[in-house]
Coordinates of C-alpha atoms and ligand atoms in Angstrom, one line a residue:
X1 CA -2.0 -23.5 -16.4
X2 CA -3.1 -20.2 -18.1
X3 CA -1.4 -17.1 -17.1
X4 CA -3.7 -15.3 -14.8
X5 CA -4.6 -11.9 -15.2
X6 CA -4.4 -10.7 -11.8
X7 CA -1.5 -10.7 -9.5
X8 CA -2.9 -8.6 -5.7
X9 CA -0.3 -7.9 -2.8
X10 CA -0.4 -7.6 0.9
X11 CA 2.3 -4.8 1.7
X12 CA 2.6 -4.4 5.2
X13 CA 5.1 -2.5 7.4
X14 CA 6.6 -4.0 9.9
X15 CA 5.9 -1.7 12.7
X16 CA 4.2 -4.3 14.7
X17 CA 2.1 -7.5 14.7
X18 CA -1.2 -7.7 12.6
X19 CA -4.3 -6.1 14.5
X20 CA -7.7 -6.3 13.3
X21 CA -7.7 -3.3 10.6
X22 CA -4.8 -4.5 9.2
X23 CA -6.4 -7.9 9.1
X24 CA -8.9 -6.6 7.4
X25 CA -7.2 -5.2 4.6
X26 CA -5.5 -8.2 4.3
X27 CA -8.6 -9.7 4.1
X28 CA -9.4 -8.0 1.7
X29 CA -7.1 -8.0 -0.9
X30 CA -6.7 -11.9 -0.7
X31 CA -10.9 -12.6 -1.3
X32 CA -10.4 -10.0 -4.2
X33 CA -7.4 -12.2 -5.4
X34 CA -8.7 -14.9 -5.3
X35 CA -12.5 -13.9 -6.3
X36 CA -10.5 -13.0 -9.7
X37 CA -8.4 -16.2 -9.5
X38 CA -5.5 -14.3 -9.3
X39 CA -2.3 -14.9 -7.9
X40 CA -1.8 -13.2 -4.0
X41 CA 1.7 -12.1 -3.0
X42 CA 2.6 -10.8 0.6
X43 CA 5.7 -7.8 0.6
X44 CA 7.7 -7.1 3.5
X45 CA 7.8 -3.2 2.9
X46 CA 11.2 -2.5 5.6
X47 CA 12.8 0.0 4.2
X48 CA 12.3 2.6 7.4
X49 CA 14.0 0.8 10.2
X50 CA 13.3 3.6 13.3
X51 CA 10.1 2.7 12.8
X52 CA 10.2 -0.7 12.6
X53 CA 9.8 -3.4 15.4
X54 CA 12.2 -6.2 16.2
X55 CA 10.7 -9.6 14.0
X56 CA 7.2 -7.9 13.1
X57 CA 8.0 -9.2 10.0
X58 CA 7.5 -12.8 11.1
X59 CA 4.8 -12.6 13.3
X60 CA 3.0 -10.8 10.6
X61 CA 3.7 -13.7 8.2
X62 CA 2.8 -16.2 11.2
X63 CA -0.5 -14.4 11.8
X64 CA -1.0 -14.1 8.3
X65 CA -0.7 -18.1 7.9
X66 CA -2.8 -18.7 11.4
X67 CA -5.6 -17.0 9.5
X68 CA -5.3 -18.9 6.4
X69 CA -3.5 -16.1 4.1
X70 CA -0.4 -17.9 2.6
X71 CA 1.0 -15.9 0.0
X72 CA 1.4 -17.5 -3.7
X73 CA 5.1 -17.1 -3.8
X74 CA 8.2 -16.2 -1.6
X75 CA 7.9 -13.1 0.1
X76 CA 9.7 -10.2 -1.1
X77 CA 11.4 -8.4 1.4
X78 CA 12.0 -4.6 0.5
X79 CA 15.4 -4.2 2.5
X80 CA 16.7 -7.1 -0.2
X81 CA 16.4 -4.0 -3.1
X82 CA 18.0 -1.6 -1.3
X83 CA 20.9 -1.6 -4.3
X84 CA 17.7 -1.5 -7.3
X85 CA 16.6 2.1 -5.4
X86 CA 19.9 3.5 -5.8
X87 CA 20.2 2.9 -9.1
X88 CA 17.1 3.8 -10.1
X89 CA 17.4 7.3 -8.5
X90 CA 20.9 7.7 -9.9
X91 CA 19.6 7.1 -13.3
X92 CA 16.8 9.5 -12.5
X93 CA 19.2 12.4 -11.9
X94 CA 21.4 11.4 -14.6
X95 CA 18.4 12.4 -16.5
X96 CA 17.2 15.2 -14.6
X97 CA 13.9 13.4 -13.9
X98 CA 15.0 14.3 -10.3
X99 CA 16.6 16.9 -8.8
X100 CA 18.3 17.4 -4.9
X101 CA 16.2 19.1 -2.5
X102 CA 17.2 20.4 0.8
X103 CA 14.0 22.2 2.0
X104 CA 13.0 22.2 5.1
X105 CA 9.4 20.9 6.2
X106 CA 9.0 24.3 8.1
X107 CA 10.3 26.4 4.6
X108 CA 7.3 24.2 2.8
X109 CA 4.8 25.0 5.7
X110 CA 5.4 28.7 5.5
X111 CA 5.5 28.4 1.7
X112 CA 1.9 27.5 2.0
X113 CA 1.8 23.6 2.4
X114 CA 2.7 22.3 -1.1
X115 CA 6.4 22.4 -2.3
X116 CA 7.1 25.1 -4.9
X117 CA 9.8 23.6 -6.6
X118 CA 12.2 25.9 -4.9
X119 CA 14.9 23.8 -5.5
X120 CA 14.1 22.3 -9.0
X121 CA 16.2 25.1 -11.3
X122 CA 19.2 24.5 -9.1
X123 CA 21.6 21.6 -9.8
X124 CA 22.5 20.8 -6.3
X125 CA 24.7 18.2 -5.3
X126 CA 24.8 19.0 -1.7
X127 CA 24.4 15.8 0.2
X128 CA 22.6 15.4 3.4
X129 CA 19.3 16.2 1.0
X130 CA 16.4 14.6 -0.4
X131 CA 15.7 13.7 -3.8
X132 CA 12.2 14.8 -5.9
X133 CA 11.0 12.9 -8.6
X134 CA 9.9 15.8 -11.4
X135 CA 6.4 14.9 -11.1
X136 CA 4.5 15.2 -14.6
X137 CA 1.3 16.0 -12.8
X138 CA -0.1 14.2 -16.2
X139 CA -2.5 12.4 -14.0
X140 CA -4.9 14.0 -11.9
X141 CA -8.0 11.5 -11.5
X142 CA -8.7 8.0 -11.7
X143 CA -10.8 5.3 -11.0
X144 CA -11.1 3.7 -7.8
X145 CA -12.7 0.3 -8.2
X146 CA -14.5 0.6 -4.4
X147 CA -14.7 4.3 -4.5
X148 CA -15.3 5.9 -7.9
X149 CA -14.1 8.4 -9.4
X150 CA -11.2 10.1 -7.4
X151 CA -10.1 13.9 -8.9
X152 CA -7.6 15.8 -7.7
X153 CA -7.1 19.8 -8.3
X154 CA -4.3 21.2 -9.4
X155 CA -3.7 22.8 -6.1
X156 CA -3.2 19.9 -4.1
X157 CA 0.1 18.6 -2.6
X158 CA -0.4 15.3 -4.3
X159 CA 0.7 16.9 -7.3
X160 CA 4.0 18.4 -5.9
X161 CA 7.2 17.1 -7.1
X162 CA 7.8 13.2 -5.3
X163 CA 10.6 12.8 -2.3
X164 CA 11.8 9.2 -3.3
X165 CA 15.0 9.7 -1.4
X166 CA 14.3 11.2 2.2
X167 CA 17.4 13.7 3.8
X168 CA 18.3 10.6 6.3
X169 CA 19.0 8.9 3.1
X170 CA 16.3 6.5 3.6
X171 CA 14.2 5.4 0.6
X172 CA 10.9 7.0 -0.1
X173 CA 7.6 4.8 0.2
X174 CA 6.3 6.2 -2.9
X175 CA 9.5 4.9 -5.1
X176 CA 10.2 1.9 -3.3
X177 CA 6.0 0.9 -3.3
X178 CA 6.0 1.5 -7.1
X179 CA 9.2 -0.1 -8.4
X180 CA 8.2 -3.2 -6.4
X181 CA 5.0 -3.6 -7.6
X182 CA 6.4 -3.5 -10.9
X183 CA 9.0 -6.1 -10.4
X184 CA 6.4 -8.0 -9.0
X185 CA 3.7 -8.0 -11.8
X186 CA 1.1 -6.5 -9.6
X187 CA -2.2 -6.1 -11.4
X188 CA -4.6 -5.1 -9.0
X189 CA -3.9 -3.3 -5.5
X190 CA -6.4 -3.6 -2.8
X191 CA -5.6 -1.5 0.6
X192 CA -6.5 0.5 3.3
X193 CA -8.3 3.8 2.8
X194 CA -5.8 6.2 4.4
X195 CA -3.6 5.1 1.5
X196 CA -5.4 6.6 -1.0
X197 CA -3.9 10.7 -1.0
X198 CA -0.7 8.4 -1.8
X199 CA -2.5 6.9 -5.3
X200 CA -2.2 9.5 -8.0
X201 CA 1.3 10.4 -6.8
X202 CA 2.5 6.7 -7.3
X203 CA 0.7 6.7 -10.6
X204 CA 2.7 9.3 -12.1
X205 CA 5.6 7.9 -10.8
X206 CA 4.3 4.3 -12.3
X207 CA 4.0 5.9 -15.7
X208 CA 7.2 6.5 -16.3
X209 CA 8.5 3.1 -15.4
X210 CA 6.0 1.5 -17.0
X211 CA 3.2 2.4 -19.2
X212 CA 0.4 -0.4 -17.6
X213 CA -0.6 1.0 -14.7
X214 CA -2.2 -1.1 -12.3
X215 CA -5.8 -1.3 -11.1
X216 CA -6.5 0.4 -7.4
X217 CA -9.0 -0.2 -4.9
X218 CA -9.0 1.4 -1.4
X219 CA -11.3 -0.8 1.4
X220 CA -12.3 0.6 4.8
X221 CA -10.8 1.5 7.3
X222 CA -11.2 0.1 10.6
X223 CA -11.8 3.3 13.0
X224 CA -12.7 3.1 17.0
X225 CA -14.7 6.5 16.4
X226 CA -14.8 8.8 13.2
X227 CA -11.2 9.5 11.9
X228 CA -9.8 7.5 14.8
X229 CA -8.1 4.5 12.1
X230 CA -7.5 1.7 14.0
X231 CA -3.5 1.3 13.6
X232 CA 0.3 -0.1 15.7
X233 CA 0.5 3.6 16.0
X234 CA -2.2 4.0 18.5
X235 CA -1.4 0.6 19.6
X236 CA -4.6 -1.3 18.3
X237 CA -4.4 -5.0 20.1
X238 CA -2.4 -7.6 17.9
X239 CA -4.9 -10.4 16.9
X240 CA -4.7 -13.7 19.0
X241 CA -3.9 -16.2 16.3
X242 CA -5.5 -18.6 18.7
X243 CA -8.9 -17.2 17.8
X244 CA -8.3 -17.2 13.9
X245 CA -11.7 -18.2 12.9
X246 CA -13.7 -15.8 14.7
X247 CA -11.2 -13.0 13.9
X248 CA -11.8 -14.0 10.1
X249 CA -15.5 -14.4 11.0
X250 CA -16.0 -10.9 12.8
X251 CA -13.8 -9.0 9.5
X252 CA -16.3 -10.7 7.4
X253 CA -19.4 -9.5 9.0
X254 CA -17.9 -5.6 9.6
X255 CA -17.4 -5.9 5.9
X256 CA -21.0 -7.4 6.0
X257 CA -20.4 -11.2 4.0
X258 CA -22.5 -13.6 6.3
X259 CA -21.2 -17.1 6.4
X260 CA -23.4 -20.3 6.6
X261 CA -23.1 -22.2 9.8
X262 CA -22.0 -24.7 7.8
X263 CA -19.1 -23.3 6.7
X264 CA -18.4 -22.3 9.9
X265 CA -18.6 -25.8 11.6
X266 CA -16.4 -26.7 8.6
X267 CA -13.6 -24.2 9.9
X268 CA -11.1 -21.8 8.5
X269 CA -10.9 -23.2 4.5
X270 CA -14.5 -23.5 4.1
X271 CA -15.2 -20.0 5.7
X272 CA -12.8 -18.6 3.1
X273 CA -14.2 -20.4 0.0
X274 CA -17.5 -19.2 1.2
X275 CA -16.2 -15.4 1.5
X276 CA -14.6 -15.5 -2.0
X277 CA -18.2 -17.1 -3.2
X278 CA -19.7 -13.7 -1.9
X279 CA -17.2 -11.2 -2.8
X280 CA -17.7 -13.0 -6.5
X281 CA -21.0 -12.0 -6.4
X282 CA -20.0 -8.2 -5.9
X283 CA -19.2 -5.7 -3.1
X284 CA -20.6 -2.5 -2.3
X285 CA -19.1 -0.4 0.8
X286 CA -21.4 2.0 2.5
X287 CA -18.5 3.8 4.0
X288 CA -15.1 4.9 4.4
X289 CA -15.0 4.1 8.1
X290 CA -16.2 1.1 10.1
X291 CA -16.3 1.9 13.9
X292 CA -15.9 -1.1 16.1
X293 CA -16.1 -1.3 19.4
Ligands
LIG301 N1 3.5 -0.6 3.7 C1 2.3 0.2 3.7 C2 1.6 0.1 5.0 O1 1.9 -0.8 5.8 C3 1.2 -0.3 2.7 C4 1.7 -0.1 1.3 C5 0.6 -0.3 0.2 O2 -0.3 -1.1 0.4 O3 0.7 0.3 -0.8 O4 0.9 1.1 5.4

């Protein structure tokens, strides 16, 4: 077989079981996968225990497969690379790509929000502290395949120097996202809107890891009223894998692809070929935000 161009991801947390909007963005990235032949991965992204729940990661994967989205190779866990982080950040300071940081979140707030660098001339090698990444700030904009153009000014925190080692010691998302989806091959990432302040950070982190950055696209986000996101924070329902079907069929109409009754009488599979059949076709979101009720 020919080596496909495309390799997506599904990256959850586990924080708690699969409700719809996270569904839907998992939705998502597998029809755009797939639309594109690609290869779809699932990642296990545990690398923040307090806020993890007890075996979300299986009935994630368990919803995941009751809904028909099996990923294309073993799952990665994130808590299996805990030794990669460390070396990478060593390395990093070794370098002085990275510096120690022990500013407070109140010393930032009153320094006006973004971090000024405070402690980026100092050598410290005080430990509890965090570790920044120097950030190169060489990218500022880029193209979001859903969204368009996405431009950030040079004022904004996005462009602060990166925590990729928090003051508990726990690794950042931002290093621990990027370095995975390197080692994994990812091509193309499809997920949720509220991830999207996160993007140009993580590409100039990429960059210096590896110069083929990959392709984003943020989808909607599921909200119960404007800015309300749907999330295991505010304790959105988990999906009843009983009802896989019509939870696959009620994503698919938010998002606005209409199945053939057909297809539905056919079941799960045929509802899925169908929904990669439309999203082939092309995809246009009207909004940031779908409000269900
Ligand atoms: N683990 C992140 C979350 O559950 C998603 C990471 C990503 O898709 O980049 O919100």
């Amino acid at each position: 077989m020919p080596a496909t161009p495309y390799v997506g991801r599904f990256a959850p947390s586990p924080s708690g079981p699969l409700h719809l909007g996270s569904l839907l963005t998992a939705l998502t990235s597998y029809l755009d996968a797939k639309a594109h032949q690609g290869l779809w991965l699932v990642r296990i992204e545990d690398i923040d225990p307090p806020r993890e729940q007890l075996n979300a990661d299986r009935t994630i994967i368990d919803s995941l497969k009751a809904h028909g989205l099996i990923s294309d190779k073993p799952i990665l866990y994130q808590s299996t690379r805990l030794a990669h982080y460390h070396s990478v950040i060593e390395r990093l300071l070794e370098q002085d790509q990275a510096y120690r940081c022990i500013c407070t979140r109140a010393q930032i707030k009153a320094a006006g929000g973004k971090y000024p660098g405070t402690c980026s001339m100092t050598k410290l090698t005080t430990t509890p502290s965090a570790v920044r990444y120097r950030n190169p700030c060489s990218i500022t904009q880029f193209n979001d395949r859903f969204s368009g153009l996405i431009t950030l000014s040079e004022h904004e925190f996005e462009l602060e120097d990166i925590t990729i080692q928090r003051k508990d010691g726990l690794f950042a998302y931002n290093l621990a996202v990027v370095l995975d989806d390197i080692e994994q091959g990812i091509t193309h990432i499809v997920r949720g809107f509220d991830l999207l302040p996160t993007t140009i950070a993580q590409m100039n982190l990429w960059q210096y890891f590896s110069p083929q950055l990959p392709d984003y696209a943020h989808t909607p986000l599921l909200v119960s009223s404007p800015g309300q996101k749907l999330s295991k924070q505010n304790h959105a329902s988990a999906i009843d894998n009983q009802h896989a079907l019509d939870n696959v069929l009620l994503c698919l109409s938010l998002l606005k692809i209409s199945i053939s009754e057909a297809s539905k009488q056919q079941g799960l599979s045929a509802v899925l070929q169908e929904a990669v059949a439309c999203w082939q076709q092309g995809i246009h979101f009207p909004s940031h935000e779908i409000i269900v009720t």
